[in-house]
DNA sequence: CGTCTTTGACCGGCGC
DNA sequence: GCGCCGGTCAAAGACG
């Protein structure tokens, strides 16, 4: 039974490894049953969300086809924030694509750090461009603006794809608190990461009753050995992650931590549930 | 020698 | 028309 639920098995093993005295079998079984229910609920929610996502994508595709008959296609623009070492002067964002730098300019709004211009060189005719500039407030944060859509796949997939966000909401240089607004357009969920390593998930803005959900990424409960990073086990605190050669393996660790975090799974489930149960105004208005 | 980066020049849009 | 500014070009240099 346990072997059919690897996440729960991993959680149980981890719990066992971190408690000096073995807990009673009954307690472990209760924990396991609770986690198994959560796991099943999350699986159900994921399936429901995928179904809804596919439906919405189909609708959007149909609407775009209608629209393209009347208007030229607008260029898709997205924006990322990447935390790097502030001492690192390079404007390199490892996003799974290969880029050729074709220009650099000092801009008026942020004269202390020049803006670099890149073109995607992974495919011969890929139209995608990106601009990378350091955040004026936090020099350790790179602001990468992508224009256009790739006509090919990434080298190893796009590790930053999850953090795709709309550029229209970003005003990073003038905001001391919110670093990166993240939008999940197809689900109507948006989220903010603030300087306290907390993601604030906000349900669709068109909702009459927005449900804010806070995900604490400081992982204060983690007892794993992150002291080597000097960052007390916080993934966001490891400022050199984007430049670090061990970044990939650490990302796996962070994902493992998150799956062990009861608050995270609960908040995630609530966010997903709210996006599914609440009818989308976009689809209703169409 | 080929590829990539750097950097000054150039171009076009926009506001006055 | 002029100046400012962001974006792009392309020659020169660096590098493997």
mmCIF file of C-alpha atoms (C1' of nucleotides) in Angstrom:
data_model
loop_
_atom_site.group_PDB
_atom_site.id
_atom_site.type_symbol
_atom_site.label_atom_id
_atom_site.label_comp_id
_atom_site.label_asym_id
_atom_site.label_seq_id
_atom_site.Cartn_x
_atom_site.Cartn_y
_atom_site.Cartn_z
ATOM 1 C CA UNK A 1 0.000 0.000 0.000
ATOM 2 C CA UNK A 2 2.745 2.375 0.946
ATOM 3 C CA UNK A 3 4.746 1.505 -2.116
ATOM 4 C CA UNK A 4 1.858 2.701 -4.262
ATOM 5 C CA UNK A 5 2.217 6.127 -2.723
ATOM 6 C CA UNK A 6 5.860 7.183 -3.094
ATOM 7 C CA UNK A 7 5.338 10.703 -1.802
ATOM 8 C CA UNK A 8 3.810 9.465 1.426
ATOM 9 C CA UNK A 9 6.518 6.831 1.724
ATOM 10 C CA UNK A 10 9.196 9.479 1.354
ATOM 11 C CA UNK A 11 7.509 11.675 3.944
ATOM 12 C CA UNK A 12 7.263 8.773 6.382
ATOM 13 C CA UNK A 13 10.887 7.815 5.881
ATOM 14 C CA UNK A 14 11.951 11.400 6.319
ATOM 15 C CA UNK A 15 9.924 11.810 9.475
ATOM 16 C CA UNK A 16 11.385 8.644 10.856
ATOM 17 C CA UNK A 17 14.885 9.814 10.094
ATOM 18 C CA UNK A 18 14.412 13.090 11.901
ATOM 19 C CA UNK A 19 12.875 11.859 15.138
ATOM 20 C CA UNK A 20 15.259 10.554 17.774
ATOM 21 C CA UNK A 21 12.694 8.148 19.193
ATOM 22 C CA UNK A 22 10.443 6.068 17.031
ATOM 23 C CA UNK A 23 6.857 7.152 17.024
ATOM 24 C CA UNK A 24 4.090 4.749 17.680
ATOM 25 C CA UNK A 25 2.913 2.753 14.727
ATOM 26 C CA UNK A 26 -0.623 4.079 15.208
ATOM 27 C CA UNK A 27 0.549 7.657 14.888
ATOM 28 C CA UNK A 28 2.508 6.852 11.780
ATOM 29 C CA UNK A 29 -0.463 5.070 10.262
ATOM 30 C CA UNK A 30 -2.692 8.042 11.018
ATOM 31 C CA UNK A 31 -0.188 10.386 9.482
ATOM 32 C CA UNK A 32 0.111 8.155 6.494
ATOM 33 C CA UNK A 33 -3.666 7.965 6.016
ATOM 34 C CA UNK A 34 -3.943 11.727 6.280
ATOM 35 C CA UNK A 35 -1.127 12.277 3.807
ATOM 36 C CA UNK A 36 -2.556 9.665 1.487
ATOM 37 C CA UNK A 37 -5.889 11.483 1.468
ATOM 38 C CA UNK A 38 -4.081 14.722 0.691
ATOM 39 C CA UNK A 39 -2.156 13.008 -2.055
ATOM 40 C CA UNK A 40 -5.345 11.627 -3.592
ATOM 41 C CA UNK A 41 -7.041 14.990 -3.304
ATOM 42 C CA UNK A 42 -4.132 16.710 -4.980
ATOM 43 C CA UNK A 43 -4.117 14.099 -7.729
ATOM 44 C CA UNK A 44 -7.819 14.634 -8.279
ATOM 45 C CA UNK A 45 -7.379 18.395 -8.318
ATOM 46 C CA UNK A 46 -4.489 18.120 -10.752
ATOM 47 C CA UNK A 47 -6.591 15.981 -13.075
ATOM 48 C CA UNK A 48 -9.524 18.378 -12.855
ATOM 49 C CA UNK A 49 -7.235 21.316 -13.417
ATOM 50 C CA UNK A 50 -5.649 19.697 -16.458
ATOM 51 C CA UNK A 51 -9.092 19.074 -17.917
ATOM 52 C CA UNK A 52 -10.135 22.656 -17.321
ATOM 53 C CA UNK A 53 -6.827 23.929 -18.652
ATOM 54 C CA UNK A 54 -7.246 21.947 -21.868
ATOM 55 C CA UNK A 55 -10.773 23.278 -22.269
ATOM 56 C CA UNK A 56 -9.621 26.854 -21.751
ATOM 57 C CA UNK A 57 -6.696 26.409 -24.121
ATOM 58 C CA UNK A 58 -9.073 25.093 -26.766
ATOM 59 C CA UNK A 59 -11.357 28.091 -26.228
ATOM 60 C CA UNK A 60 -8.442 30.527 -26.389
ATOM 61 C CA UNK A 61 -7.158 28.866 -29.535
ATOM 62 C CA UNK A 62 -10.545 29.199 -31.205
ATOM 63 C CA UNK A 63 -10.856 32.829 -30.091
ATOM 64 C CA UNK A 64 -7.351 33.603 -31.356
ATOM 65 C CA UNK A 65 -8.148 32.121 -34.739
ATOM 66 C CA UNK A 66 -11.184 34.401 -34.939
ATOM 67 C CA UNK A 67 -9.150 37.378 -33.773
ATOM 68 C CA UNK A 68 -6.262 36.763 -36.157
ATOM 69 C CA UNK A 69 -8.669 37.086 -39.021
ATOM 70 C CA UNK A 70 -9.169 40.718 -38.037
ATOM 71 C CA UNK A 71 -5.993 41.895 -36.286
ATOM 72 C CA UNK A 72 -2.287 41.201 -36.561
ATOM 73 C CA UNK A 73 -0.875 38.813 -33.968
ATOM 74 C CA UNK A 74 0.443 40.630 -30.911
ATOM 75 C CA UNK A 75 3.930 39.708 -29.742
ATOM 76 C CA UNK A 76 3.867 37.771 -26.498
ATOM 77 C CA UNK A 77 5.930 39.488 -23.820
ATOM 78 C CA UNK A 78 6.850 37.864 -20.535
ATOM 79 C CA UNK A 79 9.084 38.894 -17.700
ATOM 80 C CA UNK A 80 11.208 36.976 -15.205
ATOM 81 C CA UNK A 81 13.044 37.957 -12.096
ATOM 82 C CA UNK A 82 16.117 35.909 -11.336
ATOM 83 C CA UNK A 83 18.017 36.214 -8.100
ATOM 84 C CA UNK A 84 21.785 36.045 -8.600
ATOM 85 C CA UNK A 85 24.889 36.972 -6.712
ATOM 86 C CA UNK A 86 25.018 40.774 -6.486
ATOM 87 C CA UNK A 87 28.784 40.581 -6.944
ATOM 88 C CA UNK A 88 28.318 38.774 -10.209
ATOM 89 C CA UNK A 89 28.416 41.394 -12.959
ATOM 90 C CA UNK A 90 27.348 39.092 -15.772
ATOM 91 C CA UNK A 91 23.810 39.397 -17.077
ATOM 92 C CA UNK A 92 23.422 35.703 -17.775
ATOM 93 C CA UNK A 93 20.076 34.036 -17.130
ATOM 94 C CA UNK A 94 20.147 30.265 -17.493
ATOM 95 C CA UNK A 95 16.716 29.612 -18.923
ATOM 96 C CA UNK A 96 17.282 26.576 -21.097
ATOM 97 C CA UNK A 97 17.870 28.488 -24.318
ATOM 98 C CA UNK A 98 20.962 29.706 -26.101
ATOM 99 C CA UNK A 99 21.308 33.449 -26.562
ATOM 100 C CA UNK A 100 23.498 35.754 -28.623
ATOM 101 C CA UNK A 101 24.157 39.166 -27.205
ATOM 102 C CA UNK A 102 23.724 41.885 -29.818
ATOM 103 C CA UNK A 103 23.720 45.056 -27.802
ATOM 104 C CA UNK A 104 24.021 46.770 -24.471
ATOM 105 C CA UNK A 105 22.637 50.123 -23.453
ATOM 106 C CA UNK A 106 22.614 52.308 -20.377
ATOM 107 C CA UNK A 107 19.019 53.306 -19.789
ATOM 108 C CA UNK A 108 17.752 56.448 -18.176
ATOM 109 C CA UNK A 109 15.572 54.772 -15.561
ATOM 110 C CA UNK A 110 18.424 52.618 -14.255
ATOM 111 C CA UNK A 111 21.759 54.236 -15.195
ATOM 112 C CA UNK A 112 23.763 52.219 -12.660
ATOM 113 C CA UNK A 113 23.325 48.956 -14.550
ATOM 114 C CA UNK A 114 23.259 48.637 -18.350
ATOM 115 C CA UNK A 115 20.555 46.694 -20.171
ATOM 116 C CA UNK A 116 21.746 43.817 -22.322
ATOM 117 C CA UNK A 117 19.938 42.698 -25.482
ATOM 118 C CA UNK A 118 19.908 39.056 -26.552
ATOM 119 C CA UNK A 119 18.519 37.078 -29.490
ATOM 120 C CA UNK A 120 17.772 33.381 -29.330
ATOM 121 C CA UNK A 121 20.459 31.517 -31.274
ATOM 122 C CA UNK A 122 19.194 28.013 -30.600
ATOM 123 C CA UNK A 123 17.209 27.950 -33.826
ATOM 124 C CA UNK A 124 18.124 29.830 -37.026
ATOM 125 C CA UNK A 125 14.899 31.793 -37.341
ATOM 126 C CA UNK A 126 13.715 31.979 -33.780
ATOM 127 C CA UNK A 127 12.205 35.458 -33.334
ATOM 128 C CA UNK A 128 12.568 35.582 -29.556
ATOM 129 C CA UNK A 129 14.520 38.419 -27.976
ATOM 130 C CA UNK A 130 15.221 39.153 -24.363
ATOM 131 C CA UNK A 131 16.414 42.135 -22.374
ATOM 132 C CA UNK A 132 18.276 41.637 -19.119
ATOM 133 C CA UNK A 133 18.905 44.359 -16.588
ATOM 134 C CA UNK A 134 19.664 44.452 -12.899
ATOM 135 C CA UNK A 135 16.928 45.629 -10.591
ATOM 136 C CA UNK A 136 17.589 49.179 -9.411
ATOM 137 C CA UNK A 137 16.536 48.394 -5.826
ATOM 138 C CA UNK A 138 18.045 44.943 -5.410
ATOM 139 C CA UNK A 139 21.232 44.471 -7.415
ATOM 140 C CA UNK A 140 21.108 40.750 -6.857
ATOM 141 C CA UNK A 141 17.929 40.495 -8.929
ATOM 142 C CA UNK A 142 18.029 40.310 -12.719
ATOM 143 C CA UNK A 143 14.987 41.479 -14.644
ATOM 144 C CA UNK A 144 14.704 39.488 -17.874
ATOM 145 C CA UNK A 145 12.073 40.547 -20.406
ATOM 146 C CA UNK A 146 11.253 38.064 -23.172
ATOM 147 C CA UNK A 147 9.575 39.066 -26.425
ATOM 148 C CA UNK A 148 8.026 36.653 -28.865
ATOM 149 C CA UNK A 149 7.592 32.920 -28.743
ATOM 150 C CA UNK A 150 10.175 30.235 -29.445
ATOM 151 C CA UNK A 151 9.589 28.153 -32.564
ATOM 152 C CA UNK A 152 11.567 25.280 -31.036
ATOM 153 C CA UNK A 153 12.141 23.469 -27.747
ATOM 154 C CA UNK A 154 14.592 24.396 -25.032
ATOM 155 C CA UNK A 155 17.869 22.516 -24.602
ATOM 156 C CA UNK A 156 16.625 20.655 -21.554
ATOM 157 C CA UNK A 157 13.211 22.129 -21.170
ATOM 158 C CA UNK A 158 12.763 25.525 -19.609
ATOM 159 C CA UNK A 159 13.467 25.457 -15.884
ATOM 160 C CA UNK A 160 12.059 28.946 -15.493
ATOM 161 C CA UNK A 161 8.846 28.243 -17.310
ATOM 162 C CA UNK A 162 6.896 28.033 -14.086
ATOM 163 C CA UNK A 163 7.728 31.620 -13.275
ATOM 164 C CA UNK A 164 6.330 33.057 -16.462
ATOM 165 C CA UNK A 165 4.465 36.254 -15.746
ATOM 166 C CA UNK A 166 2.821 39.105 -17.527
ATOM 167 C CA UNK A 167 4.958 42.161 -18.094
ATOM 168 C CA UNK A 168 2.054 44.537 -17.706
ATOM 169 C CA UNK A 169 1.962 44.180 -13.954
ATOM 170 C CA UNK A 170 5.659 44.492 -13.328
ATOM 171 C CA UNK A 171 7.202 47.652 -11.976
ATOM 172 C CA UNK A 172 10.043 46.097 -10.099
ATOM 173 C CA UNK A 173 12.411 48.997 -9.932
ATOM 174 C CA UNK A 174 9.985 51.056 -7.930
ATOM 175 C CA UNK A 175 8.579 48.445 -5.613
ATOM 176 C CA UNK A 176 10.377 47.692 -2.414
ATOM 177 C CA UNK A 177 8.240 44.821 -1.301
ATOM 178 C CA UNK A 178 6.892 42.704 -4.107
ATOM 179 C CA UNK A 179 9.700 41.261 -6.157
ATOM 180 C CA UNK A 180 7.893 39.240 -8.725
ATOM 181 C CA UNK A 181 4.199 39.032 -9.583
ATOM 182 C CA UNK A 182 3.523 35.612 -11.023
ATOM 183 C CA UNK A 183 0.429 34.946 -13.068
ATOM 184 C CA UNK A 184 -1.103 31.660 -14.143
ATOM 185 C CA UNK A 185 -3.431 33.058 -16.787
ATOM 186 C CA UNK A 186 -5.158 29.804 -17.665
ATOM 187 C CA UNK A 187 -6.106 29.220 -14.040
ATOM 188 C CA UNK A 188 -6.775 32.765 -12.934
ATOM 189 C CA UNK A 189 -4.292 32.477 -10.086
ATOM 190 C CA UNK A 190 -1.669 35.093 -9.370
ATOM 191 C CA UNK A 191 1.061 35.095 -6.773
ATOM 192 C CA UNK A 192 3.631 37.459 -5.323
ATOM 193 C CA UNK A 193 6.969 36.640 -3.773
ATOM 194 C CA UNK A 194 8.071 39.195 -1.223
ATOM 195 C CA UNK A 195 11.386 39.747 0.476
ATOM 196 C CA UNK A 196 10.420 37.459 3.321
ATOM 197 C CA UNK A 197 10.451 34.466 1.002
ATOM 198 C CA UNK A 198 6.713 34.171 1.150
ATOM 199 C CA UNK A 199 4.494 33.545 -1.856
ATOM 200 C CA UNK A 200 1.111 35.197 -1.606
ATOM 201 C CA UNK A 201 -1.302 33.393 -3.883
ATOM 202 C CA UNK A 202 -4.331 35.420 -4.892
ATOM 203 C CA UNK A 203 -7.366 33.842 -6.476
ATOM 204 C CA UNK A 204 -8.806 35.330 -9.667
ATOM 205 C CA UNK A 205 -9.186 39.093 -9.562
ATOM 206 C CA UNK A 206 -12.655 38.843 -11.002
ATOM 207 C CA UNK A 207 -13.740 36.854 -8.014
ATOM 208 C CA UNK A 208 -16.191 38.514 -5.698
ATOM 209 C CA UNK A 209 -14.427 36.931 -2.733
ATOM 210 C CA UNK A 210 -10.678 36.787 -3.271
ATOM 211 C CA UNK A 211 -8.987 34.172 -1.126
ATOM 212 C CA UNK A 212 -5.399 35.082 -0.270
ATOM 213 C CA UNK A 213 -3.199 32.092 0.509
ATOM 214 C CA UNK A 214 0.273 32.404 1.942
ATOM 215 C CA UNK A 215 3.011 29.895 1.202
ATOM 216 C CA UNK A 216 5.972 30.189 3.506
ATOM 217 C CA UNK A 217 9.130 29.312 1.583
ATOM 218 C CA UNK A 218 11.505 29.915 4.427
ATOM 219 C CA UNK A 219 11.187 26.224 5.316
ATOM 220 C CA UNK A 220 11.886 27.006 8.894
ATOM 221 C CA UNK A 221 10.824 23.532 9.896
ATOM 222 C CA UNK A 222 13.415 21.863 7.763
ATOM 223 C CA UNK A 223 16.141 20.134 9.679
ATOM 224 C CA UNK A 224 18.224 19.207 6.717
ATOM 225 C CA UNK A 225 21.835 20.218 6.398
ATOM 226 C CA UNK A 226 21.712 23.443 4.437
ATOM 227 C CA UNK A 227 24.340 25.146 6.544
ATOM 228 C CA UNK A 228 26.837 24.725 3.747
ATOM 229 C CA UNK A 229 24.999 27.394 1.822
ATOM 230 C CA UNK A 230 25.013 29.751 4.745
ATOM 231 C CA UNK A 231 21.381 30.381 3.981
ATOM 232 C CA UNK A 232 19.534 28.531 6.738
ATOM 233 C CA UNK A 233 17.897 26.181 4.254
ATOM 234 C CA UNK A 234 15.959 28.777 2.346
ATOM 235 C CA UNK A 235 15.960 28.351 -1.410
ATOM 236 C CA UNK A 236 15.321 32.037 -1.979
ATOM 237 C CA UNK A 237 18.157 33.011 0.315
ATOM 238 C CA UNK A 238 20.720 31.219 -1.760
ATOM 239 C CA UNK A 239 21.269 34.275 -3.885
ATOM 240 C CA UNK A 240 23.803 32.695 -6.144
ATOM 241 C CA UNK A 241 21.510 29.863 -7.158
ATOM 242 C CA UNK A 242 21.040 31.023 -10.747
ATOM 243 C CA UNK A 243 24.797 31.071 -11.187
ATOM 244 C CA UNK A 244 25.603 28.088 -9.050
ATOM 245 C CA UNK A 245 26.718 24.856 -10.611
ATOM 246 C CA UNK A 246 24.862 22.919 -7.925
ATOM 247 C CA UNK A 247 21.652 24.733 -8.610
ATOM 248 C CA UNK A 248 19.902 21.854 -10.370
ATOM 249 C CA UNK A 249 20.482 19.363 -7.606
ATOM 250 C CA UNK A 250 19.420 21.919 -5.025
ATOM 251 C CA UNK A 251 16.208 22.628 -6.915
ATOM 252 C CA UNK A 252 15.382 18.943 -6.537
ATOM 253 C CA UNK A 253 16.042 19.258 -2.817
ATOM 254 C CA UNK A 254 13.777 22.286 -2.602
ATOM 255 C CA UNK A 255 10.995 20.489 -4.426
ATOM 256 C CA UNK A 256 11.384 17.623 -1.971
ATOM 257 C CA UNK A 257 11.152 20.053 0.933
ATOM 258 C CA UNK A 258 8.023 21.600 -0.472
ATOM 259 C CA UNK A 259 6.308 18.245 -0.914
ATOM 260 C CA UNK A 260 7.073 17.498 2.738
ATOM 261 C CA UNK A 261 5.640 20.801 3.873
ATOM 262 C CA UNK A 262 2.095 20.227 5.054
ATOM 263 C CA UNK A 263 1.249 23.933 4.829
ATOM 264 C CA UNK A 264 2.453 24.065 1.277
ATOM 265 C CA UNK A 265 0.337 21.160 0.078
ATOM 266 C CA UNK A 266 -2.697 22.508 1.882
ATOM 267 C CA UNK A 267 -2.275 26.001 0.461
ATOM 268 C CA UNK A 268 -1.618 24.612 -2.994
ATOM 269 C CA UNK A 269 -4.701 22.424 -2.820
ATOM 270 C CA UNK A 270 -6.801 25.376 -1.661
ATOM 271 C CA UNK A 271 -5.497 27.556 -4.475
ATOM 272 C CA UNK A 272 -6.161 24.895 -7.081
ATOM 273 C CA UNK A 273 -9.587 24.154 -5.663
ATOM 274 C CA UNK A 274 -10.569 27.815 -5.665
ATOM 275 C CA UNK A 275 -9.506 28.178 -9.291
ATOM 276 C CA UNK A 276 -11.564 25.159 -10.291
ATOM 277 C CA UNK A 277 -14.712 25.770 -8.298
ATOM 278 C CA UNK A 278 -14.932 29.444 -9.225
ATOM 279 C CA UNK A 279 -16.234 30.010 -12.759
ATOM 280 C CA UNK A 280 -13.818 32.047 -14.830
ATOM 281 C CA UNK A 281 -15.126 35.406 -15.990
ATOM 282 C CA UNK A 282 -13.015 35.088 -19.134
ATOM 283 C CA UNK A 283 -14.877 32.030 -20.238
ATOM 284 C CA UNK A 284 -18.201 33.402 -19.105
ATOM 285 C CA UNK A 285 -17.743 36.648 -20.984
ATOM 286 C CA UNK A 286 -16.856 34.901 -24.223
ATOM 287 C "C1'" DC B 1 39.746 30.325 -37.999
ATOM 288 C "C1'" DG B 2 35.143 30.409 -36.389
ATOM 289 C "C1'" DT B 3 32.254 32.045 -32.821
ATOM 290 C "C1'" DC B 4 30.966 35.150 -29.420
ATOM 291 C "C1'" DT B 5 31.192 39.613 -26.990
ATOM 292 C "C1'" DT B 6 31.925 44.452 -26.796
ATOM 293 C "C1'" DT B 7 30.895 49.006 -27.992
ATOM 294 C "C1'" DG B 8 30.305 53.121 -30.695
ATOM 295 C "C1'" DA B 9 27.360 54.519 -34.448
ATOM 296 C "C1'" DC B 10 23.067 54.664 -36.428
ATOM 297 C "C1'" DC B 11 17.980 54.607 -36.790
ATOM 298 C "C1'" DG B 12 13.245 55.463 -35.663
ATOM 299 C "C1'" DG B 13 9.675 56.889 -32.407
ATOM 300 C "C1'" DC B 14 8.129 60.360 -29.429
ATOM 301 C "C1'" DG B 15 7.568 64.705 -26.990
ATOM 302 C "C1'" DC B 16 8.300 69.581 -26.965
ATOM 303 C "C1'" DG C 1 12.764 70.716 -36.566
ATOM 304 C "C1'" DC C 2 15.326 69.283 -32.767
ATOM 305 C "C1'" DG C 3 16.805 66.590 -29.010
ATOM 306 C "C1'" DC C 4 16.204 62.582 -26.207
ATOM 307 C "C1'" DC C 5 15.947 57.815 -25.690
ATOM 308 C "C1'" DG C 6 15.452 52.887 -26.529
ATOM 309 C "C1'" DG C 7 16.625 49.462 -29.735
ATOM 310 C "C1'" DT C 8 19.602 47.556 -33.401
ATOM 311 C "C1'" DC C 9 23.626 47.122 -36.385
ATOM 312 C "C1'" DA C 10 28.174 45.975 -37.436
ATOM 313 C "C1'" DA C 11 33.146 46.380 -37.059
ATOM 314 C "C1'" DA C 12 36.765 45.194 -34.002
ATOM 315 C "C1'" DG C 13 38.608 42.492 -30.508
ATOM 316 C "C1'" DA C 14 38.754 38.388 -27.448
ATOM 317 C "C1'" DC C 15 38.729 33.668 -26.930
ATOM 318 C "C1'" DG C 16 39.015 28.716 -27.565
#
